[in-house]
Amino acid sequence: MSQKFSSLFSSADVHYLSALYEKYKQDPRSVEPSLAAEFKKLDEGSAGAEAAQDKPSWIPAFRLELTNPLEEDLREIKDKKGHASKDGKTNESSVGKAVLAAALKVAALVEAYRRFGHMAVPLDPLHLKPVIGHVELTPEFHGITPDEMNLEVELPLFGFKTALVKDVIRWAEATYASRIGFDFSHITDLTRRQWLQHRVESTYIDFSKQDQIEILKGLTKADLFERFLAVKFPGAKRFGLEGGDSLIPLLEFVLQYGAHQKLSEVVIGMAHRGRLSVLTNVMDKPYAAVLSEFKYGIPIHRELGSAGDVKYHMGASTDRIMADHTLHLTLMPNPSHLEAVNPVAMGKVRARQDEFKTQDAAMCVLIHGDAAFPGQGVVAECLAMSELKGFSIGGTYHIIINNQVGFTTNPDCSRSTYYSSDLAKGFDMPIFHVNGDDPEAVVFAGQIAAEYRAKFSSDVIIDLVCYRRHGHNEGDEPVFTQPKMYGIISNHPTPRIIYADKLVQSGVITQAMVEEFKTQFEQQMQKAFDETESYKSVKPDWLEGRWSHIKTDDDKSQPVTGLDLKKLQSIGEKLFTVPSHFNLNPKIARQIEQKKQMLITGKELDWGTGEALAFASLVAEGRKVRLTGQDSQRGTFSHRHAVLTDQVTEETYTPIHSLTAEKELFEVTNSLLSEASVVGYEYGYAYNSPDALVLWEGQFGDFANGAQVYMDQFISAGESKWLRKNGIVLLLPHGYEGQGPEHSSARLERYLQLCAGGNMRVVNCTTPANFFHALRRQLHSQTRKPLVVMTPKSLLRHKQAVSDLAEFGSGKTFRPVIADANLSSGQGIERIVITSGKVYYDLKTMLDGHLDKKIALIRLEQYHPFPEADIVAALKSHTGAQVIWCQEEPQNMGAWTFVRPYLEKVLEALKFKHALQYVGRPAEASPAVGSDKVHAVEQQRLVEEALNI
Ligand SMILES: Cc1ncc(C[n+]2csc(CCOP(=O)(O)OP(=O)(O)O)c2C)c(N)n1
Ligand SMILES: [Mg+2]
């Protein structure tokens, strides 16, 4: 029965009344007769209300007639509020029949305001969207009669010692249904919800004169910056903020708050809308710089190998002194792909927090579009990672610039929810809906949101309802599709004018001051415009700060990544020793023992051992290693066991942690079941961290195409577009083993197509030692490049895919090409098969049975940068031989189309007698067959054909 009350009341009232109600249910005579009568009525009344609720008549035709209380009402009522009695209880004997009934009903109404009040807030500056309100916000719904309005009730739980029913309603309306839509009743955590209730119910919007002037100045910058650009560069694309101008004072406040919190960095991720305004008005990019970009185009640093990007995609960083504190601000560069930057910004924040060993080091601010927020799946993925231990960043501050349109699309076509922000309701995050023409409400909501984020380390959402003054861009005609809206907008004053009028009318400032602020800013812009004549763009910030030891170009030769064998053995000893009290699974215990023996004998180290030695040796050098992916702790194929689970207690043990006092140097985390957000996040982590090995592992390589945006827009092209290096590693299980179309190919061809000019390294290693060197090279080369690895599946346990310890030893390096020994010693080689990856072992196994054949194999271990010199060295003495490229992938996939021009060039230069030949599966629509039997036949055929056996 308490459920019945909980829908009507809150906390202690509910318990108290529930107890009485239970008593009444047992025996109606056990409670005071008047109360019994009230309970009886309530039973009948609530049945009626439930019945009324069944009728959908209020959706959406219902329109609440609000009295729209003035702020003064709120002050007056709040100031009159008494303090709740300590125990929050009402004296049963003093509860008069009518008074108690009224108290119960008005309490239910207040609760409804807490839940649905936001639906009655006039949020649309254009007044186009009706304020639909909610049927439960009417006194009638709760059976409150006009006579009861003047009854004095005790409502200690709402802070009223005593109050007239009508005043309580006016207070609830003014608090929850007037200027800010507080949308948090979905929050399940009681402490958080109560904190919000208390915060919201105990204060009102009351800015000092100084604050009001600051808000006006923010609006002035926002408004006149765009207007100046519009006048000087009519029709030029700038994706103006106009209409959403309140974003600027809001951001200013959020940064001020961050400075007070002593954050060292704020990382902002945002799309096109209002970006130039944020760059200049918030990030302090000189106005002259932006104006000169409009005038002369964006400077492109071809001398640094950069292709550049359009001005509204470029990032920036700056230091701002606020509240006697230096706050570093970063605006992430981003592609057109809306919302794609979100996890990248989050990953960068996490890296910064890890570096400073506190979540207080950095905060992420993400600015969204109202159409993009519900539409782009990566938004949901990022919300889903917000509380996960491998990914949490102490709460992201989200702002939706809700201009009520996406390009030409209206909300009825862009979302299935009432609010643009509704997705966030599934994540226990508070949402604050505000009207962009009420900048004080915007900043006030922003303040509560910032406090909440700081207190609960939780995401918060500001839904800034505004409009877009022009078309999607300034050259676009909005009237074609939204004629009514744009008819209204053309006569609608800017937020600056509306707010300035309000301040003048209320006597805060004079009209002369408004004009002075305007003139001052216009003069500043004109001065900046004049400076463009002689403006020299500043040197790009490229490889500065923590990147200053990184060189622009890759090493001329492979850096030495081998280690002293004794050192490796001592690392291995720690890696493969588990505390005696730890209850190891017997199978894993056997495996660990075998690995220990490999280290002792120095013979036949397997793949997992090679990988573990790479990670552990980097950690022992004091480098950070961070690996995420689905089931990456154990490893999808059980080869890693980087985290062990006690079979009795389920406690975990991470052997690599035994190599360092700083456990955080090795972090391997099972990720949520997402590709896009996790790849983006790790790219962001690596973006911040030149000295960390940051890896993402696909469960199977082909799942990585769920993160394709990050390969195409960030990993392959980020350095060229934005002059930002990145050493992320993608581990992508790949290989044809008869497992069907979806688990064979990591779509190698996709990565190779993205390769040019050494932008990334793409490898397919056939030995544990070479994989070890490829990983260590990421931090030991003089520059940073993304590394894409086609990782094996069956080779994880293949008897021949092993390396002796000596191959990991001092002086050893990564080998881009591994050629059979007979190429350097033997003469008369007739056939040379160049191949890569797992099929090498199929070829070798067959060849081992035909040692009389004059055939040699060359393994291409790195596709890009293409190791031309190594291939030349291997081939040059055998110009009479037939050279074959052999792959197990279909002809339209795999490496064939990528390697072909390189190999043909080499053969031509060396004057080979025969043309290059292709052996592999024929072109196919699907990567592999569904039957392992058919696969085996195909595999046998291609191996025989390659070897001509
Ligand atoms: C992933 C993606 N799909 C499509 C587009 C093309 N596009 C650019 S802006 C836009 C509308 C965005 O609307 P909204 O999110 O409301 O932002 P607004 O422009 O209104 O600020 C579209 C569809 C894009 N940039 N990215
Ligand atoms: Mg929009």
PDB file of N, CA, C and O and ligand atoms in Angstrom, residues 272-273 336-338 369-372 376 403 405-407 472, ligand 1:
ATOM      1  N   HIS A 272      30.077  22.026 -35.367  1.00  0.00           N
ATOM      2  CA  HIS A 272      30.196  23.266 -36.135  1.00  0.00           C
ATOM      3  C   HIS A 272      29.505  24.462 -35.472  1.00  0.00           C
ATOM      4  O   HIS A 272      30.014  25.565 -35.481  1.00  0.00           O
ATOM      5  N   ARG A 273      28.312  24.222 -34.917  1.00  0.00           N
ATOM      6  CA  ARG A 273      27.461  25.336 -34.475  1.00  0.00           C
ATOM      7  C   ARG A 273      28.110  26.169 -33.361  1.00  0.00           C
ATOM      8  O   ARG A 273      28.404  25.657 -32.286  1.00  0.00           O
ATOM      9  N   SER A 336      33.640  16.421 -39.679  1.00  0.00           N
ATOM     10  CA  SER A 336      32.222  16.765 -39.864  1.00  0.00           C
ATOM     11  C   SER A 336      31.315  15.805 -39.124  1.00  0.00           C
ATOM     12  O   SER A 336      30.183  16.144 -38.804  1.00  0.00           O
ATOM     13  N   HIS A 337      31.792  14.608 -38.918  1.00  0.00           N
ATOM     14  CA  HIS A 337      30.940  13.563 -38.346  1.00  0.00           C
ATOM     15  C   HIS A 337      30.474  13.960 -36.960  1.00  0.00           C
ATOM     16  O   HIS A 337      31.233  13.922 -35.985  1.00  0.00           O
ATOM     17  N   LEU A 338      29.199  14.325 -36.911  1.00  0.00           N
ATOM     18  CA  LEU A 338      28.656  14.867 -35.672  1.00  0.00           C
ATOM     19  C   LEU A 338      28.818  13.884 -34.529  1.00  0.00           C
ATOM     20  O   LEU A 338      28.623  12.679 -34.711  1.00  0.00           O
ATOM     21  N   GLY A 369      24.315  18.955 -30.807  1.00  0.00           N
ATOM     22  CA  GLY A 369      23.175  19.509 -31.543  1.00  0.00           C
ATOM     23  C   GLY A 369      21.920  18.750 -31.141  1.00  0.00           C
ATOM     24  O   GLY A 369      21.995  17.578 -30.750  1.00  0.00           O
ATOM     25  N   ASP A 370      20.762  19.394 -31.250  1.00  0.00           N
ATOM     26  CA  ASP A 370      19.528  18.735 -30.800  1.00  0.00           C
ATOM     27  C   ASP A 370      19.124  17.573 -31.708  1.00  0.00           C
ATOM     28  O   ASP A 370      18.448  16.643 -31.271  1.00  0.00           O
ATOM     29  N   ALA A 371      19.517  17.615 -32.981  1.00  0.00           N
ATOM     30  CA  ALA A 371      19.199  16.486 -33.864  1.00  0.00           C
ATOM     31  C   ALA A 371      20.249  15.396 -33.707  1.00  0.00           C
ATOM     32  O   ALA A 371      19.935  14.206 -33.728  1.00  0.00           O
ATOM     33  N   ALA A 372      21.488  15.804 -33.535  1.00  0.00           N
ATOM     34  CA  ALA A 372      22.573  14.818 -33.456  1.00  0.00           C
ATOM     35  C   ALA A 372      22.527  14.025 -32.150  1.00  0.00           C
ATOM     36  O   ALA A 372      22.838  12.832 -32.133  1.00  0.00           O
ATOM     37  N   GLN A 376      22.794  10.114 -33.171  1.00  0.00           N
ATOM     38  CA  GLN A 376      24.075   9.442 -33.338  1.00  0.00           C
ATOM     39  C   GLN A 376      24.310   8.435 -32.204  1.00  0.00           C
ATOM     40  O   GLN A 376      24.340   8.800 -31.027  1.00  0.00           O
ATOM     41  N   ASN A 403      18.452  24.157 -31.045  1.00  0.00           N
ATOM     42  CA  ASN A 403      17.832  25.207 -31.870  1.00  0.00           C
ATOM     43  C   ASN A 403      16.588  24.695 -32.588  1.00  0.00           C
ATOM     44  O   ASN A 403      16.091  25.323 -33.520  1.00  0.00           O
ATOM     45  N   VAL A 405      15.919  22.469 -34.677  1.00  0.00           N
ATOM     46  CA  VAL A 405      15.942  22.036 -36.079  1.00  0.00           C
ATOM     47  C   VAL A 405      17.316  21.418 -36.355  1.00  0.00           C
ATOM     48  O   VAL A 405      18.313  21.792 -35.744  1.00  0.00           O
ATOM     49  N   GLY A 406      17.350  20.431 -37.221  1.00  0.00           N
ATOM     50  CA  GLY A 406      18.610  19.834 -37.663  1.00  0.00           C
ATOM     51  C   GLY A 406      18.684  19.993 -39.169  1.00  0.00           C
ATOM     52  O   GLY A 406      17.944  19.325 -39.891  1.00  0.00           O
ATOM     53  N   PHE A 407      19.484  20.938 -39.631  1.00  0.00           N
ATOM     54  CA  PHE A 407      19.587  21.282 -41.051  1.00  0.00           C
ATOM     55  C   PHE A 407      18.202  21.722 -41.548  1.00  0.00           C
ATOM     56  O   PHE A 407      17.811  22.850 -41.314  1.00  0.00           O
ATOM     57  N   HIS A 472      20.899  26.573 -42.147  1.00  0.00           N
ATOM     58  CA  HIS A 472      21.879  25.669 -41.525  1.00  0.00           C
ATOM     59  C   HIS A 472      23.277  26.280 -41.584  1.00  0.00           C
ATOM     60  O   HIS A 472      24.036  26.260 -40.631  1.00  0.00           O
TER      61      HIS A 472
HETATM   62  C1  LIG B   1      27.324  11.904 -38.834  1.00  0.00           C
HETATM   63  C2  LIG B   1      26.836  13.061 -39.642  1.00  0.00           C
HETATM   64  N1  LIG B   1      25.771  12.899 -40.453  1.00  0.00           N
HETATM   65  C3  LIG B   1      25.308  13.931 -41.195  1.00  0.00           C
HETATM   66  C4  LIG B   1      25.925  15.147 -41.147  1.00  0.00           C
HETATM   67  C5  LIG B   1      25.423  16.321 -41.989  1.00  0.00           C
HETATM   68  N2  LIG B   1      24.899  17.368 -41.111  1.00  0.00           N
HETATM   69  C6  LIG B   1      25.634  18.409 -40.745  1.00  0.00           C
HETATM   70  S1  LIG B   1      24.851  19.395 -39.648  1.00  0.00           S
HETATM   71  C7  LIG B   1      23.474  18.454 -39.680  1.00  0.00           C
HETATM   72  C8  LIG B   1      22.291  18.836 -38.830  1.00  0.00           C
HETATM   73  C9  LIG B   1      22.670  18.897 -37.398  1.00  0.00           C
HETATM   74  O1  LIG B   1      21.574  19.263 -36.632  1.00  0.00           O
HETATM   75  P1  LIG B   1      21.753  19.528 -35.093  1.00  0.00           P
HETATM   76  O2  LIG B   1      22.393  18.370 -34.436  1.00  0.00           O
HETATM   77  O3  LIG B   1      20.428  19.921 -34.576  1.00  0.00           O
HETATM   78  O4  LIG B   1      22.799  20.729 -35.034  1.00  0.00           O
HETATM   79  P2  LIG B   1      22.584  22.236 -35.560  1.00  0.00           P
HETATM   80  O5  LIG B   1      23.226  22.364 -36.900  1.00  0.00           O
HETATM   81  O6  LIG B   1      21.141  22.504 -35.592  1.00  0.00           O
HETATM   82  O7  LIG B   1      23.281  23.079 -34.561  1.00  0.00           O
HETATM   83  C10 LIG B   1      23.639  17.391 -40.539  1.00  0.00           C
HETATM   84  C11 LIG B   1      22.610  16.380 -40.807  1.00  0.00           C
HETATM   85  C12 LIG B   1      27.069  15.246 -40.330  1.00  0.00           C
HETATM   86  N3  LIG B   1      27.773  16.369 -40.277  1.00  0.00           N
HETATM   87  N4  LIG B   1      27.472  14.212 -39.575  1.00  0.00           N
END
